[in-house]
Tab-separated table of N, CA and C and ligand atoms in Angstrom:
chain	number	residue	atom	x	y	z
E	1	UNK	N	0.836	-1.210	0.000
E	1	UNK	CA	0.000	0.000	0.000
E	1	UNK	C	0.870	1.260	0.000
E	2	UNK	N	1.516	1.224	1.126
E	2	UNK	CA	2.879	2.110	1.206
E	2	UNK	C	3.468	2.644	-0.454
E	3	UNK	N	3.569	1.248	-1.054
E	3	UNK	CA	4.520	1.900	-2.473
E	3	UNK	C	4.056	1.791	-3.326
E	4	UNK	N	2.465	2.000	-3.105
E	4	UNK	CA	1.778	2.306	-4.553
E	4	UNK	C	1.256	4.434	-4.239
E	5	UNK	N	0.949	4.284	-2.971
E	5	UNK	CA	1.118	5.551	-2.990
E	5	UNK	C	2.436	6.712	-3.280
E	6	UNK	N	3.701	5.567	-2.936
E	6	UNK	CA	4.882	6.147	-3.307
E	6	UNK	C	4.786	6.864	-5.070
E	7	UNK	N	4.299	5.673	-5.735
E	7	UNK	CA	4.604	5.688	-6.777
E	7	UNK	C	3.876	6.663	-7.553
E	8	UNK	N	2.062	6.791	-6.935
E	8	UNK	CA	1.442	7.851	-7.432
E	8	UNK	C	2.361	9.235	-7.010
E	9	UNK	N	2.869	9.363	-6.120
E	9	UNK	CA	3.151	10.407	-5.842
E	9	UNK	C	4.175	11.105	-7.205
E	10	UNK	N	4.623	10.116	-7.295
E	10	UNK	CA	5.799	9.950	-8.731
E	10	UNK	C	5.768	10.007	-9.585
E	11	UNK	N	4.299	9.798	-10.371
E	11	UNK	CA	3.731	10.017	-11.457
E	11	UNK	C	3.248	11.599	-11.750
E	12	UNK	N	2.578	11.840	-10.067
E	12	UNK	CA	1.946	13.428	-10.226
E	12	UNK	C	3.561	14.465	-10.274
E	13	UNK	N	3.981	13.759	-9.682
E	13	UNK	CA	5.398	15.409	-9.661
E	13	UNK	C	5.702	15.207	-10.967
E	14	UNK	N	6.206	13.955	-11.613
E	14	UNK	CA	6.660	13.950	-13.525
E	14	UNK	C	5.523	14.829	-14.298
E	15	UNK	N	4.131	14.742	-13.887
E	15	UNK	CA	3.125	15.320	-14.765
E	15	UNK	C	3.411	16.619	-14.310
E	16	UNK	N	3.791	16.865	-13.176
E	16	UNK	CA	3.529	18.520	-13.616
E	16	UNK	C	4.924	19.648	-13.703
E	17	UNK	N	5.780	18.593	-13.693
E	17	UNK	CA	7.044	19.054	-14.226
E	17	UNK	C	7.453	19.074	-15.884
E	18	UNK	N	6.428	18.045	-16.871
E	18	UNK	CA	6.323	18.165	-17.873
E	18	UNK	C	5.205	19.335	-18.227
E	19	UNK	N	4.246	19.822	-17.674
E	19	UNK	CA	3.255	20.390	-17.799
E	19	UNK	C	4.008	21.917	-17.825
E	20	UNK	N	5.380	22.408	-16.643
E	20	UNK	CA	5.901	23.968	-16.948
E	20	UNK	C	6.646	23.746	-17.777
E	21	UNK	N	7.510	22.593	-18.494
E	21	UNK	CA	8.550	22.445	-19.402
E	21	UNK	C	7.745	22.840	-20.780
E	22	UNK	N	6.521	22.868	-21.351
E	22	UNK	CA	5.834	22.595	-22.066
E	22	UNK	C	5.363	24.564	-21.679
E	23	UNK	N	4.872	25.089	-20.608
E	23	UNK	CA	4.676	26.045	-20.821
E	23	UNK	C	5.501	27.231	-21.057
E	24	UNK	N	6.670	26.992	-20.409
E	24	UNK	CA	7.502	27.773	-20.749
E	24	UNK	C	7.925	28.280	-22.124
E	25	UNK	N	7.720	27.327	-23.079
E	25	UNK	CA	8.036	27.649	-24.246
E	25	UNK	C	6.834	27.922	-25.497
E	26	UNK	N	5.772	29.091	-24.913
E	26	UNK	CA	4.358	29.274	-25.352
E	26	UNK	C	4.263	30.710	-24.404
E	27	UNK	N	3.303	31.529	-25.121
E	27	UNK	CA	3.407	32.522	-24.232
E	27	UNK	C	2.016	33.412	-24.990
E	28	UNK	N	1.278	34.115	-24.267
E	28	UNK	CA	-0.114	34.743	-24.451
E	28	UNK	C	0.287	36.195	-24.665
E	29	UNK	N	-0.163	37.250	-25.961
E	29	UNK	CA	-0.066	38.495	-25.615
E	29	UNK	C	-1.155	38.979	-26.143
E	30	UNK	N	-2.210	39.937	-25.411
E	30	UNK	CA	-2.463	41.030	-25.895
E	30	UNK	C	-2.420	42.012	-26.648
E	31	UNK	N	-3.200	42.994	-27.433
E	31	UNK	CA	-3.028	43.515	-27.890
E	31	UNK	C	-4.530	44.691	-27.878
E	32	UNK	N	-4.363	46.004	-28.018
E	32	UNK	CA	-5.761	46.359	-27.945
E	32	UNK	C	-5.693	47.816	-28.436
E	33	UNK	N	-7.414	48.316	-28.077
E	33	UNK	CA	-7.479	49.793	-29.433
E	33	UNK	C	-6.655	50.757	-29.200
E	34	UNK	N	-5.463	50.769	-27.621
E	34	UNK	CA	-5.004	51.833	-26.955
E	34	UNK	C	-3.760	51.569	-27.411
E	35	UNK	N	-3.486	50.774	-28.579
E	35	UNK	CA	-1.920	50.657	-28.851
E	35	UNK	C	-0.917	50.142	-27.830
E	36	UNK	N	-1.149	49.255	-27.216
E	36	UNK	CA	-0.804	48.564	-25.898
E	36	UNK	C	-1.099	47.025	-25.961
E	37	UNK	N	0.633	46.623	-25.691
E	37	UNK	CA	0.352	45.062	-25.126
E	37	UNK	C	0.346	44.920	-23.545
E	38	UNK	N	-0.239	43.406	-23.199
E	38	UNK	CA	-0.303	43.374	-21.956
E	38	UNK	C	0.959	43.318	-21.169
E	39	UNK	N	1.584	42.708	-21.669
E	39	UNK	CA	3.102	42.409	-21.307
E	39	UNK	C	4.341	42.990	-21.636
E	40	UNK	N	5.435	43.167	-20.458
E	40	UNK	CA	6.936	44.346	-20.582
E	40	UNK	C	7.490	42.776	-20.713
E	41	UNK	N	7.382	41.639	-20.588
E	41	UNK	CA	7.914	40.875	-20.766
E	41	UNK	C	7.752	39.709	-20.773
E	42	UNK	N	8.491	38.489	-21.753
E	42	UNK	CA	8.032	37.316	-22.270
E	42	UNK	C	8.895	36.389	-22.199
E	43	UNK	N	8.696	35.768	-21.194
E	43	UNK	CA	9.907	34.246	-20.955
E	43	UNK	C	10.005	32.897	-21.034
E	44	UNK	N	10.526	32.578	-21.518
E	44	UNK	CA	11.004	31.710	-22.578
E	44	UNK	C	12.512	30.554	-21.667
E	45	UNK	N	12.143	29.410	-21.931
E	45	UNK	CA	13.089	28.477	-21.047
E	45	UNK	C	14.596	28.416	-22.363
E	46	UNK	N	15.019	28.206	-21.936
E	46	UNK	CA	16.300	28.318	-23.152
E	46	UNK	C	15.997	26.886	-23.654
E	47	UNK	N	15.972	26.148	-23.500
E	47	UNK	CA	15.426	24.241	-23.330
E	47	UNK	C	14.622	24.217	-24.580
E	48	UNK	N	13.667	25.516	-25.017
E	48	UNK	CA	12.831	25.298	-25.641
E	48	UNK	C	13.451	25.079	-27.292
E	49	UNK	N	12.971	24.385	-27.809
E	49	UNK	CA	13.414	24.171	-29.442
E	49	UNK	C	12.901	25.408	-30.491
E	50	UNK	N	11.591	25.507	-29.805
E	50	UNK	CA	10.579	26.158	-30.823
E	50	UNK	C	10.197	27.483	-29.721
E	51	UNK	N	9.333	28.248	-30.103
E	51	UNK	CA	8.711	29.316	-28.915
E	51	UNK	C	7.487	29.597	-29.682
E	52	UNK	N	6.224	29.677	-29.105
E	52	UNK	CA	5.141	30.446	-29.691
E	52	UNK	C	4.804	31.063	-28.716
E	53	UNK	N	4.537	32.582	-29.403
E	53	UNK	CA	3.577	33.482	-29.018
E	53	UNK	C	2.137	33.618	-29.831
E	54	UNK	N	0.815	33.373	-29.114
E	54	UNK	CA	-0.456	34.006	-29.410
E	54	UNK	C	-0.285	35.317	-29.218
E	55	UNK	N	-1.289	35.576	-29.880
E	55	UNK	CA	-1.500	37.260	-30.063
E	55	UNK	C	-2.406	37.242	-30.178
E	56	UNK	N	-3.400	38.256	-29.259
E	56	UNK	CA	-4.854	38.540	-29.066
E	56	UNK	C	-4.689	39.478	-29.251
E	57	UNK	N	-5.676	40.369	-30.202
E	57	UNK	CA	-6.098	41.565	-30.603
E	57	UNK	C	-7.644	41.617	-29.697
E	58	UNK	N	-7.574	42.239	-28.783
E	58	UNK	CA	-8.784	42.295	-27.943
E	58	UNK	C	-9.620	43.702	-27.868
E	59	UNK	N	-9.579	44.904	-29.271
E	59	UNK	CA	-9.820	45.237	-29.384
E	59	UNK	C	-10.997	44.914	-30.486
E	60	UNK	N	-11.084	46.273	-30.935
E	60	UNK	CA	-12.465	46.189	-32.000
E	60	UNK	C	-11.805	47.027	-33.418
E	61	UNK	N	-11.179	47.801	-33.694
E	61	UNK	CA	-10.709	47.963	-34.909
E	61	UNK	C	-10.011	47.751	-35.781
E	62	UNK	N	-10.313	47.725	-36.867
E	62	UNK	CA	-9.758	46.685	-38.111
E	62	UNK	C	-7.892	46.980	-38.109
E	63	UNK	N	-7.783	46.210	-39.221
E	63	UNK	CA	-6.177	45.509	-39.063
E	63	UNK	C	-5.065	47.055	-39.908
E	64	UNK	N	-6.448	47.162	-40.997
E	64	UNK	CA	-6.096	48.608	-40.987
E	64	UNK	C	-5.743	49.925	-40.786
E	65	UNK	N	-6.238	49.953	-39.776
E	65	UNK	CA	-6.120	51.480	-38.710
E	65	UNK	C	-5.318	51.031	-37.188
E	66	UNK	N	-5.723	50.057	-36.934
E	66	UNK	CA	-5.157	49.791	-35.564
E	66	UNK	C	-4.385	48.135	-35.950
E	67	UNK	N	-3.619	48.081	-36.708
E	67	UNK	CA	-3.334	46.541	-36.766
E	67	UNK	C	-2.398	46.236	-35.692
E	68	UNK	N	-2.291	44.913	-35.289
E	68	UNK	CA	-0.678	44.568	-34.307
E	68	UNK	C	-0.533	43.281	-35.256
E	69	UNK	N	0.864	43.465	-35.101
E	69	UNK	CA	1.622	41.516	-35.142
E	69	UNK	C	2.854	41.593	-33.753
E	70	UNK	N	3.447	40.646	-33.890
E	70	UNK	CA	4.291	40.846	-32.982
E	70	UNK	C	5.753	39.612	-33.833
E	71	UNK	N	6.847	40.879	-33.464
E	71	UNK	CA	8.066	40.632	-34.270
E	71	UNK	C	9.152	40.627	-33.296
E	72	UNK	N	10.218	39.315	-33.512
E	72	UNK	CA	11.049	39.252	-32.154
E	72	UNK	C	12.482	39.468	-33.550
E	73	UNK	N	13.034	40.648	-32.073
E	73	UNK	CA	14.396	40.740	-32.887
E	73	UNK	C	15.456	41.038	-31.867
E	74	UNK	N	16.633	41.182	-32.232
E	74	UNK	CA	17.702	41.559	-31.034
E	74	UNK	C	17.299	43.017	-30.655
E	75	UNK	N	17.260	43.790	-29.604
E	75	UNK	CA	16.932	45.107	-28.726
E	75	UNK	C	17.363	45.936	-29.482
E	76	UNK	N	18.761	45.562	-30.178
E	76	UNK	CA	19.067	47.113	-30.765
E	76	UNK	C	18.954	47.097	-31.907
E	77	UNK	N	17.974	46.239	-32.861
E	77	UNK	CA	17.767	46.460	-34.218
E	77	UNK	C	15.850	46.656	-34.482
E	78	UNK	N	15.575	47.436	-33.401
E	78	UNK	CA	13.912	47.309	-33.231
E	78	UNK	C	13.611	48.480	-34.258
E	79	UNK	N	14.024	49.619	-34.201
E	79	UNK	CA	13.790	50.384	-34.857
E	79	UNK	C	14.575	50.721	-36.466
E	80	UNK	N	15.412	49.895	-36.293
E	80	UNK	CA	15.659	49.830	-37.889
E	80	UNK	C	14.802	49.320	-38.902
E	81	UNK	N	14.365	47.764	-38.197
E	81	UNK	CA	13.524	46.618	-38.279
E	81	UNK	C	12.770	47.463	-38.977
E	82	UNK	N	11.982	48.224	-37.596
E	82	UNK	CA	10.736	48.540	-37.850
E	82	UNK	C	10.332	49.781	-39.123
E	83	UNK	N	11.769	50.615	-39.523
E	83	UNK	CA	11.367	51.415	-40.072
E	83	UNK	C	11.523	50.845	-41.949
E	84	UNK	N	12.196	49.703	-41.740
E	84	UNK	CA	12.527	49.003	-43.142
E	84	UNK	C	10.959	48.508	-42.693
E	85	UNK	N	10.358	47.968	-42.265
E	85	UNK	CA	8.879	47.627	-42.466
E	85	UNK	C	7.935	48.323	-42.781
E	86	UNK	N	7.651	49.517	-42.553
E	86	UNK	CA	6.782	49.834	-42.975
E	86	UNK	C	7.050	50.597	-44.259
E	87	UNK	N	8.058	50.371	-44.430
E	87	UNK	CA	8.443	50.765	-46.732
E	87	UNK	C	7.505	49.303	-47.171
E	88	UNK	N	7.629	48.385	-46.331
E	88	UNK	CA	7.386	47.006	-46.592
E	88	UNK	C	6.010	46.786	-46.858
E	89	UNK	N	5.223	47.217	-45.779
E	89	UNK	CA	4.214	47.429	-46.529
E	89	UNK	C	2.654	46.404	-45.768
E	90	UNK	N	1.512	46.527	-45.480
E	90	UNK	CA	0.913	45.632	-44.940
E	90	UNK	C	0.208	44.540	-45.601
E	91	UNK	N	0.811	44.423	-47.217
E	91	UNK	CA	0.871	43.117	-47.840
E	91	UNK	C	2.111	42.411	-47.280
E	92	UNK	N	2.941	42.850	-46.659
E	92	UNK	CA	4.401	42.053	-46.227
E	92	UNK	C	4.043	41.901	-44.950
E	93	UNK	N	3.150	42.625	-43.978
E	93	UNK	CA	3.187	42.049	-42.608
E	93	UNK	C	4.341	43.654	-41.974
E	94	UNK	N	4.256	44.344	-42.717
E	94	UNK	CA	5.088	45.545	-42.484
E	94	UNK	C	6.212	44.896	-41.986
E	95	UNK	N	6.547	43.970	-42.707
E	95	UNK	CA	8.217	43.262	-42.200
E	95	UNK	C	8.822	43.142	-43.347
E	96	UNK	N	9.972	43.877	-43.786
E	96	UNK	CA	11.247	43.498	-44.642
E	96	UNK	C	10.993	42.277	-45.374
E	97	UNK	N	10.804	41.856	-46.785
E	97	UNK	CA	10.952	40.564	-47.145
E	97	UNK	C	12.330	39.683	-47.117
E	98	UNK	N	12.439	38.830	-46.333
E	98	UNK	CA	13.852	38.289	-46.355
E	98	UNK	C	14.923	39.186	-45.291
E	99	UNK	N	14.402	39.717	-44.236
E	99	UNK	CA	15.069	40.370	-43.475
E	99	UNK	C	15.645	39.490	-42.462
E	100	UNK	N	16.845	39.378	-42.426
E	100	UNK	CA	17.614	38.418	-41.872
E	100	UNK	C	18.274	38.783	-40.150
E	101	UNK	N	17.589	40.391	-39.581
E	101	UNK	CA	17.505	40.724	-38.371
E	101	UNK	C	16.571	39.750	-37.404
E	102	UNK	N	15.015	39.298	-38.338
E	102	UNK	CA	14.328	38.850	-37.955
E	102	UNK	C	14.089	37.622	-37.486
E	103	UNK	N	14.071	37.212	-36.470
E	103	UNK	CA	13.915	35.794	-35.427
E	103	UNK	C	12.608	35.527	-36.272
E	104	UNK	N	11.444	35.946	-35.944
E	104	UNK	CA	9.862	35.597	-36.267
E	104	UNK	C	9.075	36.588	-35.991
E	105	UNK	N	8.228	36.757	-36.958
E	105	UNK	CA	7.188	37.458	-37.084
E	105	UNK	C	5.459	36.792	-37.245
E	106	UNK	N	4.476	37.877	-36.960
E	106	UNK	CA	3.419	36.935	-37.133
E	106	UNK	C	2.689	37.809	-38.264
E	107	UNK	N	1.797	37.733	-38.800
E	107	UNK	CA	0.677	38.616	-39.691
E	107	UNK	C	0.142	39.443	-38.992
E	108	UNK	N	-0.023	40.474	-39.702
E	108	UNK	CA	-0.840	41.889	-38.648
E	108	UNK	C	-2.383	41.196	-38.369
E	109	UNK	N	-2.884	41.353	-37.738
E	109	UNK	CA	-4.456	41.413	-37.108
E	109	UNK	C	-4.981	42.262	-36.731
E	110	UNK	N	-6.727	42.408	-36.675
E	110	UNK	CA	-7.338	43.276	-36.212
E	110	UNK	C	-8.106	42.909	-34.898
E	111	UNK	N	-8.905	44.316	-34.629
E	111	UNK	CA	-9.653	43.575	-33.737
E	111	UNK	C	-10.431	42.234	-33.482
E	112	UNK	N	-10.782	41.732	-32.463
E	112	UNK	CA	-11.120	40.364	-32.737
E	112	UNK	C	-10.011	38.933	-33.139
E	113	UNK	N	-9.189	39.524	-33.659
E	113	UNK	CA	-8.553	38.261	-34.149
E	113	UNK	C	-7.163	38.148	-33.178
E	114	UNK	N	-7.357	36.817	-33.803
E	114	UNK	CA	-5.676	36.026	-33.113
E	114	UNK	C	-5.004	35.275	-33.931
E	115	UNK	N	-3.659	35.720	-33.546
E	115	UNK	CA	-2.857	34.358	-34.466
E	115	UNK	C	-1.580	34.311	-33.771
E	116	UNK	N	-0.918	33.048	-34.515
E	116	UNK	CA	0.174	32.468	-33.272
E	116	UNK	C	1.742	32.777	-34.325
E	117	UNK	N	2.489	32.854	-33.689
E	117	UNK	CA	3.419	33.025	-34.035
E	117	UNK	C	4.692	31.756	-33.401
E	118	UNK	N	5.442	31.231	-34.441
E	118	UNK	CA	5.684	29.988	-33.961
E	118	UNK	C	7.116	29.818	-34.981
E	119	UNK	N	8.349	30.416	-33.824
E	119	UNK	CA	9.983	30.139	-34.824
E	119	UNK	C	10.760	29.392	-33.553
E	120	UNK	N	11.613	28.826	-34.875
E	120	UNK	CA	13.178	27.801	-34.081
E	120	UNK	C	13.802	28.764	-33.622
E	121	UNK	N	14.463	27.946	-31.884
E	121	UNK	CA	15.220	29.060	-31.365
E	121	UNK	C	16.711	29.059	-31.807
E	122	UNK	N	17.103	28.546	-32.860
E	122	UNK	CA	18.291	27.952	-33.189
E	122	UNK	C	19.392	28.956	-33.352
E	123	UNK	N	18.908	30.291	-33.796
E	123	UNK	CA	19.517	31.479	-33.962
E	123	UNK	C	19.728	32.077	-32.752
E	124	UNK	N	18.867	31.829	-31.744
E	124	UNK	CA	19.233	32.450	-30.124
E	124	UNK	C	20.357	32.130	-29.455
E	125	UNK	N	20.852	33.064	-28.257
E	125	UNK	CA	21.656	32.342	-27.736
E	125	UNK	C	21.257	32.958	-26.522
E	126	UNK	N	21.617	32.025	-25.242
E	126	UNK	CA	21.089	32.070	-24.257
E	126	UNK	C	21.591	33.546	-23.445
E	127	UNK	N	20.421	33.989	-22.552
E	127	UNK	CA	20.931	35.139	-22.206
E	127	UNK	C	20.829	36.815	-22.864
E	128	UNK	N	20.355	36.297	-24.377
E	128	UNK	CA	20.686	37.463	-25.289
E	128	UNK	C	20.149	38.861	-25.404
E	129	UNK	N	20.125	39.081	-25.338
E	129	UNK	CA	19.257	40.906	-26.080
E	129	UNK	C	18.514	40.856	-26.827
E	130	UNK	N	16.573	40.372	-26.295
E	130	UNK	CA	16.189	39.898	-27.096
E	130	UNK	C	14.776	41.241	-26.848
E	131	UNK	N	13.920	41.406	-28.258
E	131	UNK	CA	12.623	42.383	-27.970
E	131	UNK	C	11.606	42.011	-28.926
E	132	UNK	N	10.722	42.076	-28.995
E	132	UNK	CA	9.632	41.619	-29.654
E	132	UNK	C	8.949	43.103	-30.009
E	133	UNK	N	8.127	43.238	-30.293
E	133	UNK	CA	7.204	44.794	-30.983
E	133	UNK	C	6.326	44.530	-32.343
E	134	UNK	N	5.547	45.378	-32.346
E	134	UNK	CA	4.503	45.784	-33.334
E	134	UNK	C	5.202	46.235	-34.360
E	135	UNK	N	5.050	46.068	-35.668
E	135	UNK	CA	5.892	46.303	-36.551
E	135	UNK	C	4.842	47.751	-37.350
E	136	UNK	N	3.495	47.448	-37.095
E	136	UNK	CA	2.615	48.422	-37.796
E	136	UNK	C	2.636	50.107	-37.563
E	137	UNK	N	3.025	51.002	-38.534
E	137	UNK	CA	3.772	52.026	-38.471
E	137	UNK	C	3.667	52.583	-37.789
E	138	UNK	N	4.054	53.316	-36.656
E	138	UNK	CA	4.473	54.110	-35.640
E	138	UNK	C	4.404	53.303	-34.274
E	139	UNK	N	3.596	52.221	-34.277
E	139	UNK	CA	3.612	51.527	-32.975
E	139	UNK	C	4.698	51.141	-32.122
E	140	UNK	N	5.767	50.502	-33.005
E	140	UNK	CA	6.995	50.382	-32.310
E	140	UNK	C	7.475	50.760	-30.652
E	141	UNK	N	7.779	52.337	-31.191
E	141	UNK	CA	8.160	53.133	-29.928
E	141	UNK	C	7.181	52.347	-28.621
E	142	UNK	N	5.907	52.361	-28.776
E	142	UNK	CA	5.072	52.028	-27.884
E	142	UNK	C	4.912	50.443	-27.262
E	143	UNK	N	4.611	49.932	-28.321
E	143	UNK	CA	4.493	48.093	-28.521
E	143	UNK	C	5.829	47.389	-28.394
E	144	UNK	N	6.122	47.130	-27.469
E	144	UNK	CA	7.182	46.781	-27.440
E	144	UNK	C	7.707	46.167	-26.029
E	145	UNK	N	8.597	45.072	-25.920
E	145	UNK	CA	8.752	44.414	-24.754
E	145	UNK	C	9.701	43.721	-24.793
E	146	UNK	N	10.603	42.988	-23.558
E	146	UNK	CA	11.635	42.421	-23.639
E	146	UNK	C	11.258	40.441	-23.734
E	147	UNK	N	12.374	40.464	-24.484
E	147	UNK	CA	11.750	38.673	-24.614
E	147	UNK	C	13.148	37.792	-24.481
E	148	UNK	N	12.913	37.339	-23.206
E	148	UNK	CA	14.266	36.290	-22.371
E	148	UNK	C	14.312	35.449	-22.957
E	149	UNK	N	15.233	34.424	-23.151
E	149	UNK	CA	15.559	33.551	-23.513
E	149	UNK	C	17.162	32.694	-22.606
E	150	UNK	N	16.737	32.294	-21.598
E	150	UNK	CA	17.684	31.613	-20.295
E	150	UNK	C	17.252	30.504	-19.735
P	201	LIG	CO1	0.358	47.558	-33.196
């Protein structure tokens, strides 16, 4: 009796030690009509292979006037990024075609909508100088947040 309860016990700590290994490398953001994400920051297990971010647009206006995506790049190339994007255009996702600053990007959205954004961390390195932001024109400065990777 003794070591069957041992053993459940053993099963529940593996389940929920696979359960943060699994969350860590997934992450929820906001987005809304005030030009504002929910989050200054987004963390990420270094362990992880892959990383997705959702993106909720939890506002109400179109992708047009108020669009977000969310674009991860090293800290000090946010505003270069961002200003080669919007030459780019919101058939490109206001992201550089073939811009090789860029970790991952997602498609702009509007209110109402969501979409996931989902790149290899293979280019990371642990520890790094990492930022994510709105690529849709002028948002930048504002939209914008730090994204760990340790
Ligand atoms: Co935006």
């Amino acid at each position: 009796m003794k070591y069957l309860i041992k053993l459940g016990f053993i099963t529940l700590a593996g389940a929920l030690f696979s359960a943060n290994a699994s969350a860590s490398c997934t992450a929820t953001l906001e987005a809304n009509d005030m030009m504002q994400f929910n989050q200054k920051t987004l963390s990420f297990s270094k362990d992880c292979k892959e990383i997705s971010i959702e993106l909720k647009h939890v506002g109400k206006l179109p992708a047009q006037t108020m669009g977000h995506n969310v674009v991860v790049v090293d800290t000090a190339n946010i505003q270069a990024v961002a200003t080669d994007g919007m030459s780019a255009g919101i058939d490109n996702q206001y992201v550089k075609q073939g811009d090789e600053r860029v970790y991952g990007y997602s498609k702009v959205i509007g209110g109402g909508e969501t979409t996931t954004l989902t790149f290899a961390t293979d280019k990371l390195k642990a520890g790094g100088d990492y930022s994510f932001f709105c690529s849709f024109p002028g948002h930048w400065a504002i939209m914008k947040g730090k994204l760990e990777f340790k």
